[in-house]
CSV table of C-alpha atoms in Angstrom, one decimal:
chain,number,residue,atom,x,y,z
A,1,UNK,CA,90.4,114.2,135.0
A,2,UNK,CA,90.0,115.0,131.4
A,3,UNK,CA,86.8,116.1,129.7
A,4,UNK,CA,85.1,114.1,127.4
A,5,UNK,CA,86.2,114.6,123.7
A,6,UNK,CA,89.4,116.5,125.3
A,7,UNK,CA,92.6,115.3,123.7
A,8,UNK,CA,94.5,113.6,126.3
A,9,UNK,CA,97.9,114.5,127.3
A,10,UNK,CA,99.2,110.8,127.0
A,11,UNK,CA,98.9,111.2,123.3
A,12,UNK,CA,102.8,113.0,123.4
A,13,UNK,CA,104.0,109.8,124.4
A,14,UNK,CA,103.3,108.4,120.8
A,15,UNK,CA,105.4,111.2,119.0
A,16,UNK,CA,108.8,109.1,119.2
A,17,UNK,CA,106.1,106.1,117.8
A,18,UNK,CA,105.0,108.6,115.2
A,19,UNK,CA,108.2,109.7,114.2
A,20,UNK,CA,109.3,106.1,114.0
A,21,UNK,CA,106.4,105.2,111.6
A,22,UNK,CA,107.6,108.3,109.2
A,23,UNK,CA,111.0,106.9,109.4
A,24,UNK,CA,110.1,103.3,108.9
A,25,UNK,CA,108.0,104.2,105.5
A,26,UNK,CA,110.8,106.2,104.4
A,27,UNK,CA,113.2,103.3,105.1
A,28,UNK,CA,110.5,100.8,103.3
A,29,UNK,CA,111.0,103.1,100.2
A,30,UNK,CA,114.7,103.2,100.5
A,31,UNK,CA,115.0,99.6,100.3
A,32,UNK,CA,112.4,99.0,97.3
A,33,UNK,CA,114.7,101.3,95.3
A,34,UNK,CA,112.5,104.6,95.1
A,35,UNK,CA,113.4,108.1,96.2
A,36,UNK,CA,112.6,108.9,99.7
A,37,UNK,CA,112.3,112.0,101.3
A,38,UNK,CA,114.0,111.3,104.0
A,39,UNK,CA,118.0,110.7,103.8
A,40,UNK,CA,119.5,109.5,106.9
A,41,UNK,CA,122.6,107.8,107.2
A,42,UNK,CA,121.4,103.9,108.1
A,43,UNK,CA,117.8,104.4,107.7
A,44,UNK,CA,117.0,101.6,105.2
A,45,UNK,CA,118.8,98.8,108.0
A,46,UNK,CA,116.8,99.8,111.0
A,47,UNK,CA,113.4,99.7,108.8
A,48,UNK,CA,112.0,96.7,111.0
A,49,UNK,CA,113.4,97.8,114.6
A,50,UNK,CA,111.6,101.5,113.6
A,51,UNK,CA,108.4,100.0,112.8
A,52,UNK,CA,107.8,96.9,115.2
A,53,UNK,CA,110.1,98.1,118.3
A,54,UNK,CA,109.5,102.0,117.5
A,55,UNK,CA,105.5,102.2,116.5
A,56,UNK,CA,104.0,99.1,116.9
A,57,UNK,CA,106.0,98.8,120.2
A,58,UNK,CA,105.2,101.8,121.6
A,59,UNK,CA,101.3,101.6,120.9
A,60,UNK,CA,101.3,98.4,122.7
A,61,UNK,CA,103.1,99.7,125.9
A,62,UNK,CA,101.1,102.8,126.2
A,63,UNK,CA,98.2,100.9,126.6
A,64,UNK,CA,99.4,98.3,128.8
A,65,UNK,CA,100.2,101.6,130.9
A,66,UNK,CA,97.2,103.0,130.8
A,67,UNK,CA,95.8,99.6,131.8
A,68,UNK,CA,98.2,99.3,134.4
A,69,UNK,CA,98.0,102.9,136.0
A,70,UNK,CA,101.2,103.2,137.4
A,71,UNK,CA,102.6,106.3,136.5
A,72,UNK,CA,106.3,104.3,136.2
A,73,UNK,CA,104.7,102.2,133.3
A,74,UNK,CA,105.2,105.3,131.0
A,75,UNK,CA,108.7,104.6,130.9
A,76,UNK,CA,107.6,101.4,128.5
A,77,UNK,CA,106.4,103.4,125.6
A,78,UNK,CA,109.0,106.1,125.9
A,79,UNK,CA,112.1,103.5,125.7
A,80,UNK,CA,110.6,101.8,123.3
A,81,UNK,CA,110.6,105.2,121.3
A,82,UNK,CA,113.4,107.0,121.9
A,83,UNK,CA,115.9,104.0,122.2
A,84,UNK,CA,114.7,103.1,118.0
A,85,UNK,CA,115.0,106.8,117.2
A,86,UNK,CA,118.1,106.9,118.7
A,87,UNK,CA,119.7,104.4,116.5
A,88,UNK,CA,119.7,107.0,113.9
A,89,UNK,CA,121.9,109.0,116.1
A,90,UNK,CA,125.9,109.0,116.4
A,91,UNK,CA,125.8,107.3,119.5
A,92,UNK,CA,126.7,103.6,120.1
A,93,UNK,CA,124.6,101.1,119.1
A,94,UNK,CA,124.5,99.7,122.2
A,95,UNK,CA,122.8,102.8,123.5
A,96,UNK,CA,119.7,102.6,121.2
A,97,UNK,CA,119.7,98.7,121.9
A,98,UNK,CA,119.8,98.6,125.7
A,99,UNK,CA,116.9,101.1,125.9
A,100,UNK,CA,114.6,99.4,123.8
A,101,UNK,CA,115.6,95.9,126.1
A,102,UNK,CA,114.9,98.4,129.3
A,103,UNK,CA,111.7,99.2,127.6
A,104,UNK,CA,110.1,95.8,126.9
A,105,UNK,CA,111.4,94.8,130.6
A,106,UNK,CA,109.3,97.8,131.8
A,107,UNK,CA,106.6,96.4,129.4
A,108,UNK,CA,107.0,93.2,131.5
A,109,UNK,CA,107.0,94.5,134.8
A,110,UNK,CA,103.4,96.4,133.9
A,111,UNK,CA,101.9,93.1,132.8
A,112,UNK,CA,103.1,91.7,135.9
A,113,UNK,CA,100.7,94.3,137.3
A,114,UNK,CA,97.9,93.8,135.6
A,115,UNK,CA,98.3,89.4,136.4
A,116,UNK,CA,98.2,90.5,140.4
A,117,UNK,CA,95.5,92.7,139.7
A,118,UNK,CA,93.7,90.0,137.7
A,119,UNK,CA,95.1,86.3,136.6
A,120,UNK,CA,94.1,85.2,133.6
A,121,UNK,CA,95.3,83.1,130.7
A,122,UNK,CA,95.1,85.9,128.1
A,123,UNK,CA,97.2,87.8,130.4
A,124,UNK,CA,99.8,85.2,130.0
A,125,UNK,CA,99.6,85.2,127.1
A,126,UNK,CA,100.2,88.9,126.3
A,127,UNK,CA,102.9,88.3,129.1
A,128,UNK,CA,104.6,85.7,126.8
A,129,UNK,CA,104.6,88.3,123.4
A,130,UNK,CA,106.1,90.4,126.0
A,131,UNK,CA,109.2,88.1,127.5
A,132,UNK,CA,109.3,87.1,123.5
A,133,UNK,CA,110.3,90.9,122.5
A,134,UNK,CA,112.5,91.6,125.3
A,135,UNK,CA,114.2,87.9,124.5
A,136,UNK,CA,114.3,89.3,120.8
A,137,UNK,CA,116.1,92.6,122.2
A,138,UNK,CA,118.6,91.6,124.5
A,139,UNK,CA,119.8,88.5,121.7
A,140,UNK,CA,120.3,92.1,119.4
A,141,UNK,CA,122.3,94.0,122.0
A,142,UNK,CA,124.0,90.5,122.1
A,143,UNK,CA,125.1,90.9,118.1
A,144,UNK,CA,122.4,89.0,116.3
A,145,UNK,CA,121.5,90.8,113.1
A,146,UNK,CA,117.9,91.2,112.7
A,147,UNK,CA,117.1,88.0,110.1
A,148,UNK,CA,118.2,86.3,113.7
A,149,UNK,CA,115.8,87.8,116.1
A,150,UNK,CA,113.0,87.9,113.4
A,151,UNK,CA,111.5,85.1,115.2
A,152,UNK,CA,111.2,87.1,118.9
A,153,UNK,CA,109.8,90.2,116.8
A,154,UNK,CA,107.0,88.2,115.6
A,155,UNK,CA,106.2,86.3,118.1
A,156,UNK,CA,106.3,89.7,120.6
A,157,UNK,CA,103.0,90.7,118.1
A,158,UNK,CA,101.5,87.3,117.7
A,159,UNK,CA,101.1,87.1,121.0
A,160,UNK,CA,100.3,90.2,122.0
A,161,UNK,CA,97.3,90.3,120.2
A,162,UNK,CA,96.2,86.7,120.4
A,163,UNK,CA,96.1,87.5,124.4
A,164,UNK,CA,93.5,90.7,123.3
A,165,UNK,CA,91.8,88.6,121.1
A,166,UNK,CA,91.2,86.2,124.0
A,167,UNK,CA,90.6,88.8,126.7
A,168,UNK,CA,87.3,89.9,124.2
A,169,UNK,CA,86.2,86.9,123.6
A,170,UNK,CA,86.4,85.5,126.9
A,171,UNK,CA,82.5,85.6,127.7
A,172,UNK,CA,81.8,83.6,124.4
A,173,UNK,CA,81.2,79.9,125.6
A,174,UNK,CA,83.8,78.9,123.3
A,175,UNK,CA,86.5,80.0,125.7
A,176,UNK,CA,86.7,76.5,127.2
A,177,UNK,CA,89.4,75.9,130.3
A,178,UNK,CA,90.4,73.4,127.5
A,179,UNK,CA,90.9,75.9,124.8
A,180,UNK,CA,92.6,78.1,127.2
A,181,UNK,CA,94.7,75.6,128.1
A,182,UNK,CA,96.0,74.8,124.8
A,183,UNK,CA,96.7,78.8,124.3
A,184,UNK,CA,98.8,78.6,127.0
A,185,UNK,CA,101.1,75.7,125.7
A,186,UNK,CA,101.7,77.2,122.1
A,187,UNK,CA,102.1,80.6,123.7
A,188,UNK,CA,105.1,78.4,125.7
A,189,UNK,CA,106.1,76.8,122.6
A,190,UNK,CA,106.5,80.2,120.4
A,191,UNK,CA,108.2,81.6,123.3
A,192,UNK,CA,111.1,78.5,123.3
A,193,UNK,CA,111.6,79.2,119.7
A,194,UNK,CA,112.3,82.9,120.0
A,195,UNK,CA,115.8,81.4,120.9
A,196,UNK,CA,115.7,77.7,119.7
A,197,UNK,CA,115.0,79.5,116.0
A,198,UNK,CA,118.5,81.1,115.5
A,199,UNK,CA,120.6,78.7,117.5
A,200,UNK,CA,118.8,75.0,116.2
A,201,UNK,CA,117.7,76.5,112.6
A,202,UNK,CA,116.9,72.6,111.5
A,203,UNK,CA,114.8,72.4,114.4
A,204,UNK,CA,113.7,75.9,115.9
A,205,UNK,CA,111.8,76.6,112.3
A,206,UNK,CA,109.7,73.9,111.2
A,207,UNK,CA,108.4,73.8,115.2
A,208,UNK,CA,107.7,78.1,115.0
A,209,UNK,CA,105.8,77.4,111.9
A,210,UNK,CA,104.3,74.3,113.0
A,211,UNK,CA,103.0,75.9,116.3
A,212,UNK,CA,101.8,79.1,114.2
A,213,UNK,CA,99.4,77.3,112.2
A,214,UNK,CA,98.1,75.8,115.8
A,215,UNK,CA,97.8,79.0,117.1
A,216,UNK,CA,95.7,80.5,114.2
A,217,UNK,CA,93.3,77.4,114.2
A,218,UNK,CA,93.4,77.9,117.9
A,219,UNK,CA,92.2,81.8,117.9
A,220,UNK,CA,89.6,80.5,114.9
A,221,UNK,CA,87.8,78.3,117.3
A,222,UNK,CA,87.0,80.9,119.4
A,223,UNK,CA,87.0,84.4,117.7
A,224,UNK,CA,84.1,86.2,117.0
A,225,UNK,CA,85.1,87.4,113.5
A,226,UNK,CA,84.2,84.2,112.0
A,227,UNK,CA,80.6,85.1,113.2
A,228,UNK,CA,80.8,88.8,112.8
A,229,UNK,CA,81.3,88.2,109.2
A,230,UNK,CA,77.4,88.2,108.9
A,231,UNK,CA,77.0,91.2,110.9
A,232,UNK,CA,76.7,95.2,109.7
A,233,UNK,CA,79.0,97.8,110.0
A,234,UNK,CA,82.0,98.0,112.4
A,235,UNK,CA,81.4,94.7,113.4
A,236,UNK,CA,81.2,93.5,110.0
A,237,UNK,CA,85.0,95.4,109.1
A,238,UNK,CA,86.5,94.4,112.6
A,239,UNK,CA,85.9,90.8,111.4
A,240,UNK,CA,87.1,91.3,107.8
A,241,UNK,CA,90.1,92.5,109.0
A,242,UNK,CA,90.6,90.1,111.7
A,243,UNK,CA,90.2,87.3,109.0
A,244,UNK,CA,92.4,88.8,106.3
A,245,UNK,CA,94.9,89.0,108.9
A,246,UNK,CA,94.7,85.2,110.0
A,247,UNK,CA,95.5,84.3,106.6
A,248,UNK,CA,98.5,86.3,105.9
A,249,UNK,CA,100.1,84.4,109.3
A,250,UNK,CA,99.1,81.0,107.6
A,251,UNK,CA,101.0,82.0,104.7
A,252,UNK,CA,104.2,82.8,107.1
A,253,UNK,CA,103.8,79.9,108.9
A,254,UNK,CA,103.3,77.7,106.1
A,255,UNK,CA,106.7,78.8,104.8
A,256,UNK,CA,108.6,78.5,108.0
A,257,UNK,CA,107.0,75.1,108.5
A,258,UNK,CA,108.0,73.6,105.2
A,259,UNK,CA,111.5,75.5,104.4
A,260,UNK,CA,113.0,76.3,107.8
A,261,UNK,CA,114.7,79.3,107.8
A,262,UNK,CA,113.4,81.6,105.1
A,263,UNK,CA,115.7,83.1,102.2
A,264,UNK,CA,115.5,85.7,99.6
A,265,UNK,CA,112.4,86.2,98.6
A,266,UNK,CA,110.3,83.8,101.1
A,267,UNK,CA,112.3,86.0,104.3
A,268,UNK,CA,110.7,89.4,102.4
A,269,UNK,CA,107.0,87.5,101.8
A,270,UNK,CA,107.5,85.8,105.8
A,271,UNK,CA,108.3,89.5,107.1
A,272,UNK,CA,105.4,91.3,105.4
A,273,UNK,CA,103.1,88.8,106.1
A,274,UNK,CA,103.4,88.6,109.7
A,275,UNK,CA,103.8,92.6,110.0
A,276,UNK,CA,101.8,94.3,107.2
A,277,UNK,CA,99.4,91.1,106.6
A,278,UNK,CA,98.4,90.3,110.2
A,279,UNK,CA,99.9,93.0,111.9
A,280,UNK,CA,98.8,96.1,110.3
A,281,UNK,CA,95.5,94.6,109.6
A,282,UNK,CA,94.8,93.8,113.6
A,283,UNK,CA,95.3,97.4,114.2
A,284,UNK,CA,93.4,98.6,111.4
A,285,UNK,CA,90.9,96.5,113.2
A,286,UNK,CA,91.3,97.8,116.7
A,287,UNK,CA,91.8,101.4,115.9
A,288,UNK,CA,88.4,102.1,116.5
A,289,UNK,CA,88.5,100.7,120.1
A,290,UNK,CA,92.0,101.6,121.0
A,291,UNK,CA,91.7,105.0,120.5
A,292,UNK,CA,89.0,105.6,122.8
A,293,UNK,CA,90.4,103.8,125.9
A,294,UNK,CA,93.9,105.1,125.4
A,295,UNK,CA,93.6,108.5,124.2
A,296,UNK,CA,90.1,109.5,124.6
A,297,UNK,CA,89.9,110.4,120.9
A,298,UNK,CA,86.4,108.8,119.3
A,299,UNK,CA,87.3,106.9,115.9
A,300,UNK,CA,83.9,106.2,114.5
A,301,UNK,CA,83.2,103.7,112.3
A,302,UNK,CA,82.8,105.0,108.2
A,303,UNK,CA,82.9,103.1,105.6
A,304,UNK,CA,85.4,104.4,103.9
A,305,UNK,CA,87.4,102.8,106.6
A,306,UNK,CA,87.7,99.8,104.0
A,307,UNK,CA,90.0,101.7,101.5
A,308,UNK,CA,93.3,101.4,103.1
A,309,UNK,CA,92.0,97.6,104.0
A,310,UNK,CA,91.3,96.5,101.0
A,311,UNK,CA,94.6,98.5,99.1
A,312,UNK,CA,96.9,96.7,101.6
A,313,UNK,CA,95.9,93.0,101.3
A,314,UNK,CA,95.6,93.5,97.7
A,315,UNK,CA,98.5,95.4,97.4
A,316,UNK,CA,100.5,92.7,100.0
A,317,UNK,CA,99.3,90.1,97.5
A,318,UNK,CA,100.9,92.0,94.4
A,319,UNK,CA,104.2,91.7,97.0
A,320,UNK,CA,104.6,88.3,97.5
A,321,UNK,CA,103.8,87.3,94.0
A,322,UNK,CA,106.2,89.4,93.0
A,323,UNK,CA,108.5,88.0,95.7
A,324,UNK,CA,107.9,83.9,94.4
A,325,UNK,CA,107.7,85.3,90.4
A,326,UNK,CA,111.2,87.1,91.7
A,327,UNK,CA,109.9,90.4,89.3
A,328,UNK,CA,111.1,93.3,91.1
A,329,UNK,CA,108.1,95.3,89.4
A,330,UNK,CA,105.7,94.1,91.4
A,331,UNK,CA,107.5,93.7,94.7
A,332,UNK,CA,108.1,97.6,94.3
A,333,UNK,CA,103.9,98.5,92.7
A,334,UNK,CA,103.2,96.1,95.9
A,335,UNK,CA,105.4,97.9,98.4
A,336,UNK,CA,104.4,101.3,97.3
A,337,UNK,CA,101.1,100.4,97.2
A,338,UNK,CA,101.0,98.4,101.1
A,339,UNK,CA,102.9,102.6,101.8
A,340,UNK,CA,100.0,104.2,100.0
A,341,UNK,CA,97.3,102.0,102.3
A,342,UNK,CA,99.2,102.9,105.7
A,343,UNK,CA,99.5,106.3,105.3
A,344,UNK,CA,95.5,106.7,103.9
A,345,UNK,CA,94.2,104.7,106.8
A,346,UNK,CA,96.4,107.6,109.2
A,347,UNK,CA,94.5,110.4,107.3
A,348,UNK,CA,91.0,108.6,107.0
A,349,UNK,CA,91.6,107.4,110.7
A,350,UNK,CA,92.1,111.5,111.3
A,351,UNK,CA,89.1,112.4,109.3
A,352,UNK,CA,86.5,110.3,111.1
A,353,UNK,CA,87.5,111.5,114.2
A,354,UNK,CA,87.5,114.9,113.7
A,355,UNK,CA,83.7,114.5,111.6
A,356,UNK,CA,82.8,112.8,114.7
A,357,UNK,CA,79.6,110.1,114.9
A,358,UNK,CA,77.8,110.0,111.8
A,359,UNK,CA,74.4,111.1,111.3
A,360,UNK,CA,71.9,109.0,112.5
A,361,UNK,CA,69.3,108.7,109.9
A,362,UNK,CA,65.9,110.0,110.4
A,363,UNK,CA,64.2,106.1,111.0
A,364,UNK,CA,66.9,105.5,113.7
A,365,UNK,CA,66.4,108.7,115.0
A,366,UNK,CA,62.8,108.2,115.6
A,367,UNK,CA,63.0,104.9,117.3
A,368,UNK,CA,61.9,104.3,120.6
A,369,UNK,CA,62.2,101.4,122.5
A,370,UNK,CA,59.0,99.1,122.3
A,371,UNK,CA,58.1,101.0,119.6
A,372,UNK,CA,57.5,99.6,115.8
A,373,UNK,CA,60.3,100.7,113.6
């Protein structure tokens, strides 16, 4: 068993993640037009399956693993990895495909797992983002470009961290079997359009963003952000984050919901406000708590946290207007500056944990319990 504050070995299993994240910005600053640093044949194509199957991906499955604790259940995060780096490789692409499908089916199995260990509806829920990615990535080793399986990529992260959302707030009263209830049937419904979206476009879209702006009402009933709001601290930024990021999925929503199937510039403003918007923002949020459980490494709370917060809403924003105003200016200041934000929250997220807990001023210090302070 690892000592406390002693790095844990599982953190080697998010160096494919990390190296997908590089590759993924470099790829973001390929297609925006500016120099990258990186030049690999195919890069700018394979931006999204670097970032959501590669990073995101991979964070996801190692902590289902860890939650699982089956030592099989490492496979997950190691697919998911290795099969997106691989698509940069001279190999088939049916190589770097069908691992990244065997990796969300491992990602399956382990939430299988954890439903025997413990049923529960935000289990099935999470289990639902899961079936939605591996859906997403067997209709790409089928031939569907990515615009296609758009639909299963989001909804794979939607879910996934509507499920956690639910699984912390299940002790608040407002977890209702009613309210638990109706999570389960848009879970279902996102779920259906993963496939009904690219087959029955008329239909699949309006009903995806229909059920998306359900969903977000649905996790506003009952999340604790909109209380948090009020409170100090890291509760305070958890919930700003949190909220920030239920907007940005109205916006998609709203979009798929009253066009269908997004073009031009509403496809670039639907993408980046699913997976920098809400996305991004969620694990800005849970950082601070995912860390900790997965690889023993403290984040503690600072507020300079904020920065790369505040820079990539603001700078998402910039994006989008830029996007509807079609003025390729400030889709690329917006781009560079929703890069800038990722890659500042990475080296703050690095500098709190290696300054460790803050000070704790001299009035807290002295407290007691039962004690005026």
């Amino acid at each position: 068993m690892s000592r406390p504050g002693r790095v844990s070995p599982r953190l080697l299993f998010l160096v494919p993640g990390g190296a997908a994240l590089l590759l993924g910005l470099a790829a973001a600053l390929e297609l925006l037009g500016l120099d990258s640093p990186l030049r690999v044949d195919r890069l700018g194509e394979l931006h999204a399956p670097l970032l959501v199957f590669g990073f995101v991906g991979t964070l996801i499955a190692l902590e289902r693993a860890v939650a699982a604790r089956r030592w099989w259940g490492y496979g997950a995060p190691s697919a998911l990895g290795l099969g997106s780096l691989s698509l940069l490789l001279p190999v088939p692409d049916a190589v770097g495909r069908s691992t990244v499908a065997v990796g969300f089916a491992l990602l399956v199995a382990l939430y299988t797992v954890i439903w025997q260990r413990q049923p529960a509806t935000a289990t099935a829920v999470q289990t639902l983002g899961a079936v939605s990615g591996l859906a997403a990535a067997i209709l790409w080793l089928g031939g569907l470009g990515i615009p296609e399986i758009l639909p299963g990529m989001s909804v794979f992260l939607i879910l996934t961290i509507s499920g956690e959302r639910l699984e912390l707030g299940r002790i608040s009263p407002t977890v209702t079997k009613r309210v638990e209830a109706a999570g389960t049937a848009l879970a279902i419904t996102l779920t259906a359009c993963v496939a009904a979206a690219p087959t029955l476009p008329v239909v699949g879209y309006p009903v995806l963003g229909a059920a998306l702006l359900l969903l977000v009402a649905w996790a506003v009933r009952f999340d604790v952000a909109t209380r948090l709001v009020r409170a100090a601290a890291q509760p305070r930024y958890m919930a700003w984050c949190l909220l920030a990021g239920y907007v940005w999925l109205v916006v998609a929503g709203a979009i798929w919901l009253a066009v269908g199937e997004p073009q031009g510039w509403m496809y670039d403003a639907v993408v980046h406000a699913v997976f920098l918007g809400f996305v991004m923002s969620m694990i800005m949020a849970h950082a601070p708590h995912i860390l900790p459980a997965v690889l023993r490494i403290t984040l503690p709370y600072r507020p300079f946290l904020y920065l790369p917060v505040v820079l990539l809403h603001v700078a998402l924003a910039v994006r989008v207007a830029g996007d509807a105003r079609e003025m390729l200016d400030l889709v690329r200041w917006g781009g560079l500056g929703n890069l800038v934000a990722l890659l500042l929250f990475v080296v703050l997220a690095v500098a709190t944990a290696v300054l460790g807990p803050p000070a704790r001023r001299p009035e807290e210090a002295d407290a007691r319990p039962g004690l005026p302070t």
